[in-house]
One Martini backbone bead per residue (centre of mass of N, CA, C, O) as a GRO file, in nm:
protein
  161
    1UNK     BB    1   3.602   5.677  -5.895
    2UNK     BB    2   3.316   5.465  -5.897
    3UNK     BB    3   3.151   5.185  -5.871
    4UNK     BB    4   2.892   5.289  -6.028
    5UNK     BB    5   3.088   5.411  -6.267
    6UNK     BB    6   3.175   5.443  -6.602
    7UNK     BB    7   3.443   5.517  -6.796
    8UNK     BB    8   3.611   5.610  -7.019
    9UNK     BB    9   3.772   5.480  -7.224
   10UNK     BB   10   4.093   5.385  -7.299
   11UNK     BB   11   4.277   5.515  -7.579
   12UNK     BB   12   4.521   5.407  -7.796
   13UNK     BB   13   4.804   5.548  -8.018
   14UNK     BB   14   5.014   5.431  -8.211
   15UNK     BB   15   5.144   5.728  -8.347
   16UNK     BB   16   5.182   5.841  -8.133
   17UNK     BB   17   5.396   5.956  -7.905
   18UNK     BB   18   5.610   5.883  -7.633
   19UNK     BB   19   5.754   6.174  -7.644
   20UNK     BB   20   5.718   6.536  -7.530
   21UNK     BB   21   5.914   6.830  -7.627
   22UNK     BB   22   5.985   7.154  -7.529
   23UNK     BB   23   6.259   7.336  -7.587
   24UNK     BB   24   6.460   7.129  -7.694
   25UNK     BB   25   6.786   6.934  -7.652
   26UNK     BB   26   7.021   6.738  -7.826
   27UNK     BB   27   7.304   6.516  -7.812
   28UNK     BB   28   7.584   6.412  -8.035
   29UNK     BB   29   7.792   6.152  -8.030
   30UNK     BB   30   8.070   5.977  -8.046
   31UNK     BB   31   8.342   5.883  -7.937
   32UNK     BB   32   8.301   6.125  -7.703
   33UNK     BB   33   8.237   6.321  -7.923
   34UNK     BB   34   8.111   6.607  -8.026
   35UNK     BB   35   7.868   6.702  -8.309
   36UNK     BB   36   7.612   6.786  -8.158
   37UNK     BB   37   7.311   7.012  -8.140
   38UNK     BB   38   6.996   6.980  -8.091
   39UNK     BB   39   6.693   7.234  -8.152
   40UNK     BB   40   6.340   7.259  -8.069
   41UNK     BB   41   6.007   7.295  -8.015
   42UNK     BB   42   5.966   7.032  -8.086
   43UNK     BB   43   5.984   6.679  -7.961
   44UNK     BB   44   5.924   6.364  -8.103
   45UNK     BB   45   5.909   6.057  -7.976
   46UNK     BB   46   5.953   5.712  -8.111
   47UNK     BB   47   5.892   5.332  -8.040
   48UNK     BB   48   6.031   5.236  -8.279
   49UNK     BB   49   6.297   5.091  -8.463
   50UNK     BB   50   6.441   5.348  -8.551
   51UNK     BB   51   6.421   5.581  -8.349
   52UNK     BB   52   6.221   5.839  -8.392
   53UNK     BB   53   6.263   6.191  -8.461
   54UNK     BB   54   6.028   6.483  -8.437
   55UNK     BB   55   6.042   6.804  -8.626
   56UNK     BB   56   5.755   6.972  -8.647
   57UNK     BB   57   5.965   7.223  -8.625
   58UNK     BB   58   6.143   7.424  -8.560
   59UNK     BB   59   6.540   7.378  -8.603
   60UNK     BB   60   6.855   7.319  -8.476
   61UNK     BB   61   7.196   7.238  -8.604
   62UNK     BB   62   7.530   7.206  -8.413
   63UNK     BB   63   7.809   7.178  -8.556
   64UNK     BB   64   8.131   7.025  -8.502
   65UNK     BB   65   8.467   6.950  -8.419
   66UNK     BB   66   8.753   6.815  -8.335
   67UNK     BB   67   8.804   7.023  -8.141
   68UNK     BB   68   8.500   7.176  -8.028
   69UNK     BB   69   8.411   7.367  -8.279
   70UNK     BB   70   8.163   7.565  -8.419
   71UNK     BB   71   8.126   7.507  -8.750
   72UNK     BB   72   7.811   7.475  -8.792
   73UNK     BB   73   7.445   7.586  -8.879
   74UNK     BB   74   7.154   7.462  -8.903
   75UNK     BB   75   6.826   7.544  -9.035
   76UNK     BB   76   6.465   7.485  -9.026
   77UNK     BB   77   6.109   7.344  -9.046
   78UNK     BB   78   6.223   7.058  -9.003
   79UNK     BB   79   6.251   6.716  -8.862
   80UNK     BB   80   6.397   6.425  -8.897
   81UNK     BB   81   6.545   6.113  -8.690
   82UNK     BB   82   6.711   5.824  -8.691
   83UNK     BB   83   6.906   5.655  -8.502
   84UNK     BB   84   6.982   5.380  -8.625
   85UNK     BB   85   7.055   5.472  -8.904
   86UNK     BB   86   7.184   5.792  -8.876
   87UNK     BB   87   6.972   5.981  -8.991
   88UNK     BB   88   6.916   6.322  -9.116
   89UNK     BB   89   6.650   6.544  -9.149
   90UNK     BB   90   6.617   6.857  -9.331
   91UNK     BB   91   6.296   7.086  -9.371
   92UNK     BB   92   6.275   7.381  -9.492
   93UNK     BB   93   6.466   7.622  -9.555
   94UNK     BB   94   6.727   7.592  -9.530
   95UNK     BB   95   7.045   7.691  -9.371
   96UNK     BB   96   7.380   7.662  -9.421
   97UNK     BB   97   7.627   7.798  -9.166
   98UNK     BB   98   7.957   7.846  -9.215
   99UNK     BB   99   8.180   7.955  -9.017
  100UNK     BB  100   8.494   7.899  -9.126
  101UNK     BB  101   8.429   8.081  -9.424
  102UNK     BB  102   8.081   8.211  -9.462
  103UNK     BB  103   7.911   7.998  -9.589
  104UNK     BB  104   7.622   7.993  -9.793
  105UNK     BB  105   7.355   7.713  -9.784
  106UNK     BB  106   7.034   7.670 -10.005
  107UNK     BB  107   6.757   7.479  -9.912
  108UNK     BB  108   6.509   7.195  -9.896
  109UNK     BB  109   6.702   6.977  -9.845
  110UNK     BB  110   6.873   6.752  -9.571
  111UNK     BB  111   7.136   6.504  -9.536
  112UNK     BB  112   7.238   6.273  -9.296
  113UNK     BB  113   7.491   5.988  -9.339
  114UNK     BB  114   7.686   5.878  -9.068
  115UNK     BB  115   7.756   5.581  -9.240
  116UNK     BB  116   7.861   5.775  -9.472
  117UNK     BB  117   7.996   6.035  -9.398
  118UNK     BB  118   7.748   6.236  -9.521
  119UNK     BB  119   7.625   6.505  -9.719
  120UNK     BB  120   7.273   6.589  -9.866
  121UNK     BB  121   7.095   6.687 -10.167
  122UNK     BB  122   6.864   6.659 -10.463
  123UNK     BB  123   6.805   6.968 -10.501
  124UNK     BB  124   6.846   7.238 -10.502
  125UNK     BB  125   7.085   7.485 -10.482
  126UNK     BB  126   7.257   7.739 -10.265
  127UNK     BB  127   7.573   7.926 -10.277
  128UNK     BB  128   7.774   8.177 -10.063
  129UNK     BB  129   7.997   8.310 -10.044
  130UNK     BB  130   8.206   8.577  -9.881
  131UNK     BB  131   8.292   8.709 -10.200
  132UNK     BB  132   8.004   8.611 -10.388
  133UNK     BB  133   8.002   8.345 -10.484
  134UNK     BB  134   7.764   8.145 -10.690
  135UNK     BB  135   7.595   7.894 -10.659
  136UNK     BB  136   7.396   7.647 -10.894
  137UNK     BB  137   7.196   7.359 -10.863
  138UNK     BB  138   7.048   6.998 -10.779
  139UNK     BB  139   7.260   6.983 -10.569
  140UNK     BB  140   7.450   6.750 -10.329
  141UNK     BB  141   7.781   6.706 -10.177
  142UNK     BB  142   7.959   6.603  -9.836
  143UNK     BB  143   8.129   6.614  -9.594
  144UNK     BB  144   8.046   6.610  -9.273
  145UNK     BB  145   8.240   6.850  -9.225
  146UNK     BB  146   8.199   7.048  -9.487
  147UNK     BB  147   8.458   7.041  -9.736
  148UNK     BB  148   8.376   6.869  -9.940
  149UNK     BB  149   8.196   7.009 -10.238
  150UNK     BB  150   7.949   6.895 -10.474
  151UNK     BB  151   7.796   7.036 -10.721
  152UNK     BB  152   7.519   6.978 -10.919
  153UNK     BB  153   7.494   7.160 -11.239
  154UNK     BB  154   7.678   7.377 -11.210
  155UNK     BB  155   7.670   7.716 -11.141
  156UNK     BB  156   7.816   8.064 -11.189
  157UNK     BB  157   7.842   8.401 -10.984
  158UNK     BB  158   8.004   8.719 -10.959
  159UNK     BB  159   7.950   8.952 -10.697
  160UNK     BB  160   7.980   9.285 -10.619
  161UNK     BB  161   7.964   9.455 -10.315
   0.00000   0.00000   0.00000
């Protein structure tokens, strides 16, 4: 700048993120314990009271178990993550791969709220054991470990592969 011209004022958004990262991963830990690794293609981070993190794009997030293996994946087309609150929501496409059992469970929307312990979501939803047997409901509910699922308004069909 030089002392005779005035250049354009500088402009802050307060809505814009305080903190952009591209192809990042954040882990998630408890008293210690590793609970998940989310990786985003896009992470905006916000100065709010909140401290939310939002996945304006692909997302997957890798929980683990007491023992420190590889439990379930979870991909989404987006994500928000509140971090005071404890709350992670992601949604678009959802499909919860759990490894331990080969279960995959089809939904547009999935909260875990880590303040009570539970995976959640109010929407349709569609699960598909490894041996074929399909559930359709209204939602779900399930332990954040993801060992009791119950499925709200729920059918069954069998599949014979």
């Amino acid at each position: 700048m030089s002392c005779e011209r005035q250049g354009a004022p500088i402009v802050f958004d307060e809505n814009a993120p305080a903190q952009t990262m591209r192809n990042a991963t954040i882990q998630h830990s408890d008293s210690g314990r590793l609970q998940m690794i989310m990786w985003g293609e896009e992470i905006w981070n916000f100065d709010d009271e909140d401290e939310t993190q939002e996945f304006p794009s692909y997302v997957r997030a890798t929980f683990f178990d007491e023992f420190g293996n590889v439990s379930s994946i979870i991909t989404a087309n987006e994500g928000t993550n509140w971090q005071r609150k404890k709350l992670l929501n992601l949604r678009g496409n959802v499909i919860i791969n759990d490894l331990r059992d080969g279960r995959r469970t089809y939904t547009e929307d999935f909260f875990w709220d880590q303040n009570k312990g539970e995976i959640y979501s109010d929407v349709p939803v569609l699960q598909i054991s490894n041996c074929g047997l399909r559930q359709t409901g209204t939602g779900f509910r399930a332990d954040e470990q993801m060992h009791r699922w119950r499925i709200r308004d729920g059918t069954f069909e069998f599949r014979v592969r």
